[in-house]
Tab-separated table of C-alpha atoms in Angstrom:
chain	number	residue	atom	x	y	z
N	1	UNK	CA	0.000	0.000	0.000
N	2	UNK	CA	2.755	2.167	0.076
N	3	UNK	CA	1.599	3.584	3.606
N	4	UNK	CA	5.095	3.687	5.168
N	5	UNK	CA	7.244	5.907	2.253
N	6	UNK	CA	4.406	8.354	2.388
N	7	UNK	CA	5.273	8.905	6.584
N	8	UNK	CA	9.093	8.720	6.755
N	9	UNK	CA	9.386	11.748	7.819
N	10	UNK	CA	6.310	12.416	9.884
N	11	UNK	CA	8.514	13.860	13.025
N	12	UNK	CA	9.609	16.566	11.045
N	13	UNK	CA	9.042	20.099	11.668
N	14	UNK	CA	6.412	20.594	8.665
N	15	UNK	CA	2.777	19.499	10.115
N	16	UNK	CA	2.080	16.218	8.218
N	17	UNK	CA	-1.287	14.534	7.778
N	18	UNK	CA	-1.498	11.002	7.365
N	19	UNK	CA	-4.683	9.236	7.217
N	20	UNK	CA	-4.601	6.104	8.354
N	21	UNK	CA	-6.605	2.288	7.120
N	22	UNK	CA	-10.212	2.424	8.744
N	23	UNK	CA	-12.514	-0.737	8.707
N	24	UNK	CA	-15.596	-0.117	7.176
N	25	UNK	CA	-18.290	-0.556	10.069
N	26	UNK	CA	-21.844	0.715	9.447
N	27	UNK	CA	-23.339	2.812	11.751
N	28	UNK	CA	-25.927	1.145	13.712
N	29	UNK	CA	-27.053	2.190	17.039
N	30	UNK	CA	-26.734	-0.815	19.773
N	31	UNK	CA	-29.748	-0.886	21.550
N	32	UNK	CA	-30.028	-0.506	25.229
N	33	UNK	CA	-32.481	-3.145	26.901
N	34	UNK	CA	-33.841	-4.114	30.241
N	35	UNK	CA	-31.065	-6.282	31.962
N	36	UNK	CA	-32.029	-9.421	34.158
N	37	UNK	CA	-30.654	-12.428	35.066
N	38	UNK	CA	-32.874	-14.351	32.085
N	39	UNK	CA	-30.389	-11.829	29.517
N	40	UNK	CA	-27.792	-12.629	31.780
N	41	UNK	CA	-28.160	-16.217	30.888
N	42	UNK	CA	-28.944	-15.778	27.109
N	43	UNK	CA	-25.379	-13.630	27.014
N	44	UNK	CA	-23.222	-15.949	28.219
N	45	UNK	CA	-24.617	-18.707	26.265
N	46	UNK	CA	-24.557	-16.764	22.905
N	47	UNK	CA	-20.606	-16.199	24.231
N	48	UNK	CA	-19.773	-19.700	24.918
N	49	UNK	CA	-21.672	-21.347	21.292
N	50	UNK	CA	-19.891	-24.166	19.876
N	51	UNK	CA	-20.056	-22.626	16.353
N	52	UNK	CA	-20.594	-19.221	15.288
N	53	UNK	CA	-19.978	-17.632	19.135
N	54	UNK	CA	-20.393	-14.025	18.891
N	55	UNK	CA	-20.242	-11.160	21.985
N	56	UNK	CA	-23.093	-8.703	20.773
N	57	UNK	CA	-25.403	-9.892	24.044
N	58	UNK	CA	-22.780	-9.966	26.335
N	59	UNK	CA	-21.601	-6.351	25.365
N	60	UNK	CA	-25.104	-5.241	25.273
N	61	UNK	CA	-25.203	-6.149	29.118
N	62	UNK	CA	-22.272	-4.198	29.356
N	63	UNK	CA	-23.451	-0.900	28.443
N	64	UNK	CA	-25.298	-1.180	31.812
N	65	UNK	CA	-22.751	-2.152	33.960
N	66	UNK	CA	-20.369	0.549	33.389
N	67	UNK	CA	-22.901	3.132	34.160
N	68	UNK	CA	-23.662	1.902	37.507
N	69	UNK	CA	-21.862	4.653	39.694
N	70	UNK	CA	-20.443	2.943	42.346
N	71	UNK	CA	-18.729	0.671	39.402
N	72	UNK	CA	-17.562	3.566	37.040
N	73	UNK	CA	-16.095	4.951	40.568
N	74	UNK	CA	-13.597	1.927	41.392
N	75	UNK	CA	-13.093	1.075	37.818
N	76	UNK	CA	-11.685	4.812	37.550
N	77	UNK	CA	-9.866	4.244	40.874
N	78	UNK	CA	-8.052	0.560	38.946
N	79	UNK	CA	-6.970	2.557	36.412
N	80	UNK	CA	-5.745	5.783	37.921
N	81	UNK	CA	-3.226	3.097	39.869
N	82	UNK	CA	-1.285	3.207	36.567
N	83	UNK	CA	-2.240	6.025	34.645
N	84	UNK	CA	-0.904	8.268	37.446
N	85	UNK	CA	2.433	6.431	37.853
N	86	UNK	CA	5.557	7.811	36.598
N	87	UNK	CA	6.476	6.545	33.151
N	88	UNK	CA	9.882	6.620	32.117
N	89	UNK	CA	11.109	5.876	28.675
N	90	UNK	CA	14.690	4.184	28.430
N	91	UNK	CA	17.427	3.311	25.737
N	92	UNK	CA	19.045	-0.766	25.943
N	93	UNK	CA	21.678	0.702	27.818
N	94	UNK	CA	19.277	2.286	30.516
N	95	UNK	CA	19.791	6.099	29.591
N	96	UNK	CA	17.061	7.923	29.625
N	97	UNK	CA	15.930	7.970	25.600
N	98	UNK	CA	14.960	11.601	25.535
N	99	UNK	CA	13.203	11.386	21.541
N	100	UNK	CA	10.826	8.427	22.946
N	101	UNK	CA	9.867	10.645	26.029
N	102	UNK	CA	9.459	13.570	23.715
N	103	UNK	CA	7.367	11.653	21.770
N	104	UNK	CA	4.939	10.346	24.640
N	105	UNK	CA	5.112	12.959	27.134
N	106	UNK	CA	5.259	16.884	27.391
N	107	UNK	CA	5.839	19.471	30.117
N	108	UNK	CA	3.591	21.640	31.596
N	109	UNK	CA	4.419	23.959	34.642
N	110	UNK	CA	8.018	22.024	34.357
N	111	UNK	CA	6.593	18.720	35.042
N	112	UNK	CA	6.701	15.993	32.455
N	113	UNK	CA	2.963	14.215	31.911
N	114	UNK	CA	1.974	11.743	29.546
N	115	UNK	CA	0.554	13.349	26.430
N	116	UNK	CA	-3.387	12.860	25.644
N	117	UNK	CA	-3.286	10.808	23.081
N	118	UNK	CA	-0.777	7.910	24.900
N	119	UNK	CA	-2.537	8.331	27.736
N	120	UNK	CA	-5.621	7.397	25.886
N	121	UNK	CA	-4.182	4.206	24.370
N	122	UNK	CA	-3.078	2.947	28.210
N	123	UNK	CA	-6.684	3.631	28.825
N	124	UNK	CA	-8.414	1.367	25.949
N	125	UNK	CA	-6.292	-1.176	26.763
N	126	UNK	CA	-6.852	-1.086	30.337
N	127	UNK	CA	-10.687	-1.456	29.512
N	128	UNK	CA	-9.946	-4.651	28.057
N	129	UNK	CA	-9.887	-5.869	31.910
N	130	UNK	CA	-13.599	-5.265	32.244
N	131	UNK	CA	-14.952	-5.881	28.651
N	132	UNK	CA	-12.532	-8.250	27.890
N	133	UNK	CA	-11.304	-7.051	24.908
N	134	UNK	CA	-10.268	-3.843	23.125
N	135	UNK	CA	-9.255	-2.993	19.825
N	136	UNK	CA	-7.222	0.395	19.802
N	137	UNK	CA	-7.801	2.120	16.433
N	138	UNK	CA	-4.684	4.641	16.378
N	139	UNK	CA	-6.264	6.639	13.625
N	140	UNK	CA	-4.888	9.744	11.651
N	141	UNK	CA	-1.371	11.043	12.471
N	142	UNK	CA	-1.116	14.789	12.532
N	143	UNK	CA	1.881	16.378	12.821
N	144	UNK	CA	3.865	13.142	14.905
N	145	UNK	CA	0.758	11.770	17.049
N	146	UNK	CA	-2.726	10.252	16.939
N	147	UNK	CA	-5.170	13.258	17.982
N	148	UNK	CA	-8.415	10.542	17.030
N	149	UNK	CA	-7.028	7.328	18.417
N	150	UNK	CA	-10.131	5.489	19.424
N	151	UNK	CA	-11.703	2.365	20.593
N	152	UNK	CA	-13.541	0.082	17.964
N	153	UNK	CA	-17.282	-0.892	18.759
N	154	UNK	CA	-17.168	-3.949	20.849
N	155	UNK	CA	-19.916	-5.519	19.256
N	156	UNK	CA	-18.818	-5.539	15.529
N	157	UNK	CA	-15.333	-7.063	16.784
N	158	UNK	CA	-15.079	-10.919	16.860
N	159	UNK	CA	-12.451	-11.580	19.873
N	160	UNK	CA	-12.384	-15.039	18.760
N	161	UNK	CA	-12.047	-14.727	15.417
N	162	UNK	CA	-10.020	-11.594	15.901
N	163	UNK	CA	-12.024	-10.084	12.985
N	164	UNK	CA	-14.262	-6.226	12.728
N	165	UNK	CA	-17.113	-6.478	10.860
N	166	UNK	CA	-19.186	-4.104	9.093
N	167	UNK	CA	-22.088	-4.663	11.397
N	168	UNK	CA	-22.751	-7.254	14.499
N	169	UNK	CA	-22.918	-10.795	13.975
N	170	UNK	CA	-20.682	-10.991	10.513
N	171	UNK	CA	-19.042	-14.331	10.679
N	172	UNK	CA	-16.452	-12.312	8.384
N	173	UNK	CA	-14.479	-9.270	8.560
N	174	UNK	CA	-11.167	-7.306	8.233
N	175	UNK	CA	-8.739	-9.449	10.122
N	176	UNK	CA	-6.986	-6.717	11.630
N	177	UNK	CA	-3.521	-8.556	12.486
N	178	UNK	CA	-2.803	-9.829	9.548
N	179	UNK	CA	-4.291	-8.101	6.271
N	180	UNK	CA	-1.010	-5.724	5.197
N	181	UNK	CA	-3.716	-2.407	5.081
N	182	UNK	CA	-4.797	-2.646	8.385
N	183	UNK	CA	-2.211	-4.428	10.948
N	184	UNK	CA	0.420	-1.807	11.702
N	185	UNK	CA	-2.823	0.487	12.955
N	186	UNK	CA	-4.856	-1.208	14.589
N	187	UNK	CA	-3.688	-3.218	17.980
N	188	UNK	CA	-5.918	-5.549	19.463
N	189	UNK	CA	-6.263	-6.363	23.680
N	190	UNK	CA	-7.057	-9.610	24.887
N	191	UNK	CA	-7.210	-11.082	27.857
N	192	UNK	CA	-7.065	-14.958	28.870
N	193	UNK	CA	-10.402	-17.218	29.790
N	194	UNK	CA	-10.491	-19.100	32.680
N	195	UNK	CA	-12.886	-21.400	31.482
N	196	UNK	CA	-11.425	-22.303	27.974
N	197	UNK	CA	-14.624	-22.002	26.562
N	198	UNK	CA	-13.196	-19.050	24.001
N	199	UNK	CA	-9.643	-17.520	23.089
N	200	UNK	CA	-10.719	-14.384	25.120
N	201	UNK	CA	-11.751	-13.498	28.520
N	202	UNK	CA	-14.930	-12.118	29.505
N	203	UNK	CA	-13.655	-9.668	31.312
N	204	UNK	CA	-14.442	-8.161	34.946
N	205	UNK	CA	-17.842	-6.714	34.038
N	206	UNK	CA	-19.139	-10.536	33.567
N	207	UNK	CA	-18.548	-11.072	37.324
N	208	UNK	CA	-19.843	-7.336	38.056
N	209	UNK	CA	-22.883	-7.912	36.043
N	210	UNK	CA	-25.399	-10.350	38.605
N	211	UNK	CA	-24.398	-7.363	41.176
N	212	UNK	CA	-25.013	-5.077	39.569
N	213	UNK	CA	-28.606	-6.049	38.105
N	214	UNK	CA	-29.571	-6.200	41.886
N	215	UNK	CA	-27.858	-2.688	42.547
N	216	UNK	CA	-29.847	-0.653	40.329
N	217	UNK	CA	-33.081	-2.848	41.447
N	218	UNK	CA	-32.474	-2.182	44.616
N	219	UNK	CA	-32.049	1.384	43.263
N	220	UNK	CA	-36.129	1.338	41.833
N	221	UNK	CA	-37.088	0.065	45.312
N	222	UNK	CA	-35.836	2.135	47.331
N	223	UNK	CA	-37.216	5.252	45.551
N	224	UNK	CA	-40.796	3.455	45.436
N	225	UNK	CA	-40.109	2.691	49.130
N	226	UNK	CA	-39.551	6.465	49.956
N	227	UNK	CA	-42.090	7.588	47.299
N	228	UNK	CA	-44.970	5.305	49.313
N	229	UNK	CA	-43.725	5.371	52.782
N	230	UNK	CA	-41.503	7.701	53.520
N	231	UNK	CA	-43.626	10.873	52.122
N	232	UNK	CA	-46.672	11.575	53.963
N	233	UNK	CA	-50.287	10.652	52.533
N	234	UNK	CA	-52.731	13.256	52.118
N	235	UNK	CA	-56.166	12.681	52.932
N	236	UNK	CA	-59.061	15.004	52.554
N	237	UNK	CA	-62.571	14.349	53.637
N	238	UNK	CA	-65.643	16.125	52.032
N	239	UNK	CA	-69.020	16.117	51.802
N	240	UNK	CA	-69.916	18.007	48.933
N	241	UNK	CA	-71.597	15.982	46.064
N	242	UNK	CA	-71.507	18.425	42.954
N	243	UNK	CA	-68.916	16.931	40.842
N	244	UNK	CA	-67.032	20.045	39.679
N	245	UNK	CA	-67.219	20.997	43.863
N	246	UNK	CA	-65.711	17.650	44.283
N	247	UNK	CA	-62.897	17.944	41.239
N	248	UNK	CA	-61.598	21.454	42.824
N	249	UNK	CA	-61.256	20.445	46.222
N	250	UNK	CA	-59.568	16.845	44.771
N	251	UNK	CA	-57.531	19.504	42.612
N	252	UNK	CA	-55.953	21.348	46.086
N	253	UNK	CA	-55.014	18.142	47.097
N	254	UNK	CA	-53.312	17.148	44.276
N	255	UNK	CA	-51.129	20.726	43.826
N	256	UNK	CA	-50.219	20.300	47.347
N	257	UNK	CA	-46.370	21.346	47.575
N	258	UNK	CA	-43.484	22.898	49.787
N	259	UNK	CA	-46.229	26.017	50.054
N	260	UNK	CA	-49.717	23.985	50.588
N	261	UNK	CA	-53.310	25.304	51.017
N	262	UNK	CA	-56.107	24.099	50.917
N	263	UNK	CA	-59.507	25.826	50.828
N	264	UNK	CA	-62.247	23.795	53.592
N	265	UNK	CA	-65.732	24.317	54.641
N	266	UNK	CA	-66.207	25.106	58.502
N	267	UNK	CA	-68.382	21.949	58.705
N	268	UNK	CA	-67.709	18.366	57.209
N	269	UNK	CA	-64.195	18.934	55.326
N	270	UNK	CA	-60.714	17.988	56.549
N	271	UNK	CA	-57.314	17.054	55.512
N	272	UNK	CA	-55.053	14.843	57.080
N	273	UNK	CA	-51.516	13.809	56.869
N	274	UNK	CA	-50.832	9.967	57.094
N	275	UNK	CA	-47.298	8.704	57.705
N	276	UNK	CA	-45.966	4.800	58.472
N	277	UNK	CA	-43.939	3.600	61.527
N	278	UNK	CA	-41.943	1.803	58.294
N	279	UNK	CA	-40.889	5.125	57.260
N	280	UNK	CA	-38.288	5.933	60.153
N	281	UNK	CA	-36.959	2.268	59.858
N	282	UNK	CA	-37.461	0.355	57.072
N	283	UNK	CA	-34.921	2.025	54.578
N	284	UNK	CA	-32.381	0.398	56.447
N	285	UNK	CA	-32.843	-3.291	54.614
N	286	UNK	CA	-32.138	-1.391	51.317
N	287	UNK	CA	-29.211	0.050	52.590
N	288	UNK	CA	-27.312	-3.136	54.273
N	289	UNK	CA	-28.191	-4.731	51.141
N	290	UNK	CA	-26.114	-1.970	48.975
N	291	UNK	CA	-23.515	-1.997	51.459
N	292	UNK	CA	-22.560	-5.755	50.789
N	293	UNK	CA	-23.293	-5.673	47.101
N	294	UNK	CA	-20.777	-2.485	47.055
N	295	UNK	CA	-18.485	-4.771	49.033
N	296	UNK	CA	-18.610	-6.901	46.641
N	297	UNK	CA	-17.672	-5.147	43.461
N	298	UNK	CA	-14.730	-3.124	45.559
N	299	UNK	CA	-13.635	-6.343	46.544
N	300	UNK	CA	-13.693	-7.598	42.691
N	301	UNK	CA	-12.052	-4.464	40.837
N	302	UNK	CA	-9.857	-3.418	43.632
N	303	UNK	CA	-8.970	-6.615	45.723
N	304	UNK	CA	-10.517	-5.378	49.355
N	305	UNK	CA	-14.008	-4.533	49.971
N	306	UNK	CA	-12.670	-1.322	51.724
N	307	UNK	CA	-10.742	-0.218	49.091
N	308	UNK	CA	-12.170	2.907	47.691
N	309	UNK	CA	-13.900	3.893	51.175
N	310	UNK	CA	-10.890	2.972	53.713
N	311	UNK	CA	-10.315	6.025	55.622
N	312	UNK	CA	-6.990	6.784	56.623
N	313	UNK	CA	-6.607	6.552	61.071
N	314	UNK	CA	-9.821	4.017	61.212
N	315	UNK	CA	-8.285	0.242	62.625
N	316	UNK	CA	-6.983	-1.697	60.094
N	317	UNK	CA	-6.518	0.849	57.369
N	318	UNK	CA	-3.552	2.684	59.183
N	319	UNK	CA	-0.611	2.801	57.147
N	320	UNK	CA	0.447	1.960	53.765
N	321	UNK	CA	0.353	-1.798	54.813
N	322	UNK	CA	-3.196	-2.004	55.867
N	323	UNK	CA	-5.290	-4.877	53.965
N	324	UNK	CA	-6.773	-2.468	51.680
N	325	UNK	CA	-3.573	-0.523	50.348
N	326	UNK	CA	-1.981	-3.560	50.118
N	327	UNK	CA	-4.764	-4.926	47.812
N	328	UNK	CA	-4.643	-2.050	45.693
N	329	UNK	CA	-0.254	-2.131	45.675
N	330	UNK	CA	-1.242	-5.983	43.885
N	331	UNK	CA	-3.274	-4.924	41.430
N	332	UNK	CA	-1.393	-1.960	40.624
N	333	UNK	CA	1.410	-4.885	39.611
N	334	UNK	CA	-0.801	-7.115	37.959
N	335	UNK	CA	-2.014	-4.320	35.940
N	336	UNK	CA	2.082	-3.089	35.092
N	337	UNK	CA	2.624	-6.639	34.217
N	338	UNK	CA	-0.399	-6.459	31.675
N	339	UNK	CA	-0.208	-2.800	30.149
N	340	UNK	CA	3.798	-2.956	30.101
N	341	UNK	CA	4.237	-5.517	26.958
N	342	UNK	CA	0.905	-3.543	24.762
N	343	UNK	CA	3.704	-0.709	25.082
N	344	UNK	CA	7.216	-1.655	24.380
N	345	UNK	CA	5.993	-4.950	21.637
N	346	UNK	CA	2.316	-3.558	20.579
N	347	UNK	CA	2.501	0.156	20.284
N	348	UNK	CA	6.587	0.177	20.035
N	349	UNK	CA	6.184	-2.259	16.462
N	350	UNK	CA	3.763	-0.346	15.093
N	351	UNK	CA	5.268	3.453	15.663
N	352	UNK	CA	8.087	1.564	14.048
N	353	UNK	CA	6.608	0.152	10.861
N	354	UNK	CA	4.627	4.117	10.450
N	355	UNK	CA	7.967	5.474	10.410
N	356	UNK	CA	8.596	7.159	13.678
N	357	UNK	CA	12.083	6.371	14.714
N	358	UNK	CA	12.084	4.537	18.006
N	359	UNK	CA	15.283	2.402	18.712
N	360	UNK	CA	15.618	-1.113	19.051
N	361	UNK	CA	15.426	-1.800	22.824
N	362	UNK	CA	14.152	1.299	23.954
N	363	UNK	CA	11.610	0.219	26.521
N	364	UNK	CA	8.486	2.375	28.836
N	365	UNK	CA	8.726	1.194	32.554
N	366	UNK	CA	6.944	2.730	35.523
N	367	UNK	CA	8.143	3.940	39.040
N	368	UNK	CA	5.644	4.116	41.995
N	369	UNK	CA	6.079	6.640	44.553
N	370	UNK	CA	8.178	4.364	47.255
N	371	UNK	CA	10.209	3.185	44.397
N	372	UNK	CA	11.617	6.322	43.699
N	373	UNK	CA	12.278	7.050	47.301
N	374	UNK	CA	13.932	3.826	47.753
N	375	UNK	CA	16.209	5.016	43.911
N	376	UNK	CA	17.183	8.285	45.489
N	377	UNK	CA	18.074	7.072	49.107
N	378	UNK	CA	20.637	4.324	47.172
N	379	UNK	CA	22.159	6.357	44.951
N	380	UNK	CA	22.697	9.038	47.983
N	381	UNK	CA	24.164	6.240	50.191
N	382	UNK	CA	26.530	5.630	47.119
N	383	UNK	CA	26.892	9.096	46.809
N	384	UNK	CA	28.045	9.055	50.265
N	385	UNK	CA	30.302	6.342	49.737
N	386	UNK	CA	32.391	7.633	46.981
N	387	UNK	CA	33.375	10.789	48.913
N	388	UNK	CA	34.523	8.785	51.804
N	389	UNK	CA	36.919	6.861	49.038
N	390	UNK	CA	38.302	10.321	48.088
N	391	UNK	CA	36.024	10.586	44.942
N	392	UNK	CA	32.864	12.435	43.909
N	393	UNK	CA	29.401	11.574	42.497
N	394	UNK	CA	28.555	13.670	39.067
N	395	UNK	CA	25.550	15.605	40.086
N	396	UNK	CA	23.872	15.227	36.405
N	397	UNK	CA	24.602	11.773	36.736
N	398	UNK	CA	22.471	11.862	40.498
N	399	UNK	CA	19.883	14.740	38.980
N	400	UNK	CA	19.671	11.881	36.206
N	401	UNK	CA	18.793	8.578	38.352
N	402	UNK	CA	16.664	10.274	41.004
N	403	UNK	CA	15.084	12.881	39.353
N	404	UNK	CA	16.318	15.180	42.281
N	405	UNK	CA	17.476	18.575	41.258
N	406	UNK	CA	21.066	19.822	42.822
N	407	UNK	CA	22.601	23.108	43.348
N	408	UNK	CA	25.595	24.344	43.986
N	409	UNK	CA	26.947	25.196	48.237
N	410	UNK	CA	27.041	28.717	48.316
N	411	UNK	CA	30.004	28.651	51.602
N	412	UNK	CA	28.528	32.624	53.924
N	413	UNK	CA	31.344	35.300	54.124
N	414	UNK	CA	32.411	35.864	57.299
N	415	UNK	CA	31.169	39.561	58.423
N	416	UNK	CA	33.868	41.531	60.451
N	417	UNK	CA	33.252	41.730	63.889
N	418	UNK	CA	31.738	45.459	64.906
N	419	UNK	CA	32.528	47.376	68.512
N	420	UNK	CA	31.335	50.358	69.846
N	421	UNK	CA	33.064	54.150	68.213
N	422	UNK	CA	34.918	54.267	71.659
N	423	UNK	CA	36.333	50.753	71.604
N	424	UNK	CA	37.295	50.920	67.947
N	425	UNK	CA	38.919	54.037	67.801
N	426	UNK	CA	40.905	52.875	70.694
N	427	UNK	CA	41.590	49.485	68.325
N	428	UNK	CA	42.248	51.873	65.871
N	429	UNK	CA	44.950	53.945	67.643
N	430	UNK	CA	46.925	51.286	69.335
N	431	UNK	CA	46.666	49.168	65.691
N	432	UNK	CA	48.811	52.923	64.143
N	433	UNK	CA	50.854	52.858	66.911
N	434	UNK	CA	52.166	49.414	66.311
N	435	UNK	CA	52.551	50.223	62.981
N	436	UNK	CA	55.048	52.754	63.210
């Protein structure tokens, strides 16, 4: 296709737009539906066919779950543990490789920060955890990066066949890793089954989804609890018999608000306010309920059902090693040890084969906060060393491996000592008479 000669020199000063292969997928809404445990079913058993499996169902179930807010809240939380680590981009010899970290990263208020578009791609392939599967769609380069880089509909992607089609349930498609046109821009995310039943994973939402049906039920009932019990009842009493005499005073009832009236005849008509003994109490079934089911899903996504609500001081979340940050220190690993590889072999290969000139061997890595503190106290205690053998440390080397800025020891001049006039002008006199 001749798409690599036309991008050679896509990192060079002149703004350069290259459009990129796009699959041809027709735009058809995916419709959202009433989720139960009966779609539930039909989902995972359209997933898990012997022939012609497809994940259209399954995805469509999916659109729920990720709205739920106590979900889209620790699913945010999973992902900031890597998103907001530092990256660092290195040569094969462990240098810092400046034109990589140019490429993926700019400053801003002298801090370096992953640039949108890379932090994007960490962030479709981190949703392949939950769905599943991704496929990153690195789209248009404009002047040396990927402004549009998007994620492909789920449903018109065939994780087992590793195919997009044009709309849901094609058997065929573009097979995206290995047709010449479409392979170096498009990167597809995977993610292993535990079950064997398919080549793909069906992700963390599967497990989220029976708790989450209950969640937003649980959601309905409660508001038609409070609606019918927890609000008070008006009831007015009348006995007029002309129907339009009737309608009005059924009318004041009804537009009843935060500034009531009501209009009553001395004799026969009254209005009174009903309320349950279940309203003072009876909420609290709903809310033990969503206080295990929410235990439940932190305890899924994060590792610890106190996860995202441990409060720092409170027994047993004390301390960096409390159960909960511990939790989230694993999956911050797991998750390094899955995002790491769609970096330096995915992304890397394909930068490569559009032109952009990454070395061989140049790799991304991450650094958490006590990492770096444990860096810079090691190369300080070598620092330390060296001088006591007679030798010195090279502060760019030490600004280099910590990060750690140095300046120069400005040694204070001494000021002269000051006496009183009488004191030094008797100084003064005896200094002139020694002189001569």
């Amino acid at each position: 296709m001749g798409i690599i000669s036309n991008i050679k020199n896509v990192l060079s000063p002149t703004p350069k737009i290259v459009q990129s292969a796009k699959t041809p997928i027709v735009p058809i809404q995916l419709l959202r539906i009433r989720q139960d445990v009966t779609t539930r079913a039909a989902a995972i058993n359209e997933a898990e066919r012997a022939y012609y499996p497809f994940r259209v169902k399954m995805q469509q179930m999916y659109v729920n779950t990720r709205e739920n807010g106590f979900i889209k809240a620790c699913v945010e939380r999973r992902k900031d543990l890597t998103l907001l680590r530092k990256w660092e981009f290195r040569t094969a010899s462990g240098e810092i490789d400046q034109q990589l970290t140019d490429l993926l990263c700019h400053t801003i208020n002298g801090k370096t920060q992953l640039k949108t578009w890379f932090t994007t791609y960490l962030s479709i392939c981190m949703d392949a955890l939950f769905f599943g599967y991704s496929v990153v769609h690195l789209d248009d380069i404009i002047d040396g990066e990927f402004p549009y880089i998007n994620t492909i509909k789920r449903e018109n992607v065939s994780p087992d066949r590793i195919t997009i089609g044009s709309f849901a349930y094609m058997t065929s498609g573009c097979k995206i890793q290995e047709e010449e046109e479409f392979k170096d821009w498009y990167v597809f995310v995977g993610t292993p089954n535990e079950t064997g039943a398919s080549r793909c994973g069906y992700g963390l939402f599967w497990e989220l989804s029976i708790y989450e049906i209950f969640m937003r039920n649980l959601l309905g009932f409660n508001g038609d609890f409070v609606e019918l019990f927890s609000q008070p009842f008006r009831v007015g009493k009348t006995n007029k018999t002309n129907e339009a005499e009737r309608q009005e005073f059924a009318n004041t009832l009804a537009q009843m608000g935060s500034s009531g009236w009501a209009l009553l005849d001395d004799i026969g008509d009254s209005i009174e306010f009903i309320e349950t003994s279940l309203g003072g109490s009876g909420y609290k079934g709903y809310d033990n309920f969503e206080a295990r089911l929410e235990a439940k899903v932190s305890q899924i996504i994060l590792g610890h059902a106190d996860a995202i609500k441990s409060i720092a001081g409170k027994l047993g979340n004390s301390g960096e090693e409390s159960p909960a940050q511990q939790a989230l220190k694993d999956k911050q690993t797991k998750d390094a040890s899955f995002v790491l590889p769609l970096v330096n072999k995915q992304l890397f290969d394909r930068l490569r084969a559009l032109g952009f000139n990454i070395a061989e061997g140049s790799v991304a890595c991450m650094m958490n906060d006590s990492e770096e503190v444990d860096n810079a106290n090691t190369i300080a205690d070598l620092s330390d060393k060296i001088k006591q053998g007679g030798l010195q440390m090279d502060g760019k080397y030490f600004t280099e491996k910590t990060g750690i800025p140095l300046a120069e020891i400005v040694a204070p001049t001494p000021n002269a000592p000051t006496f009183p006039a009488k004191i030094q002008n008797k100084l003064n006199h005896m200094y002139s008479k020694h002189s001569h």
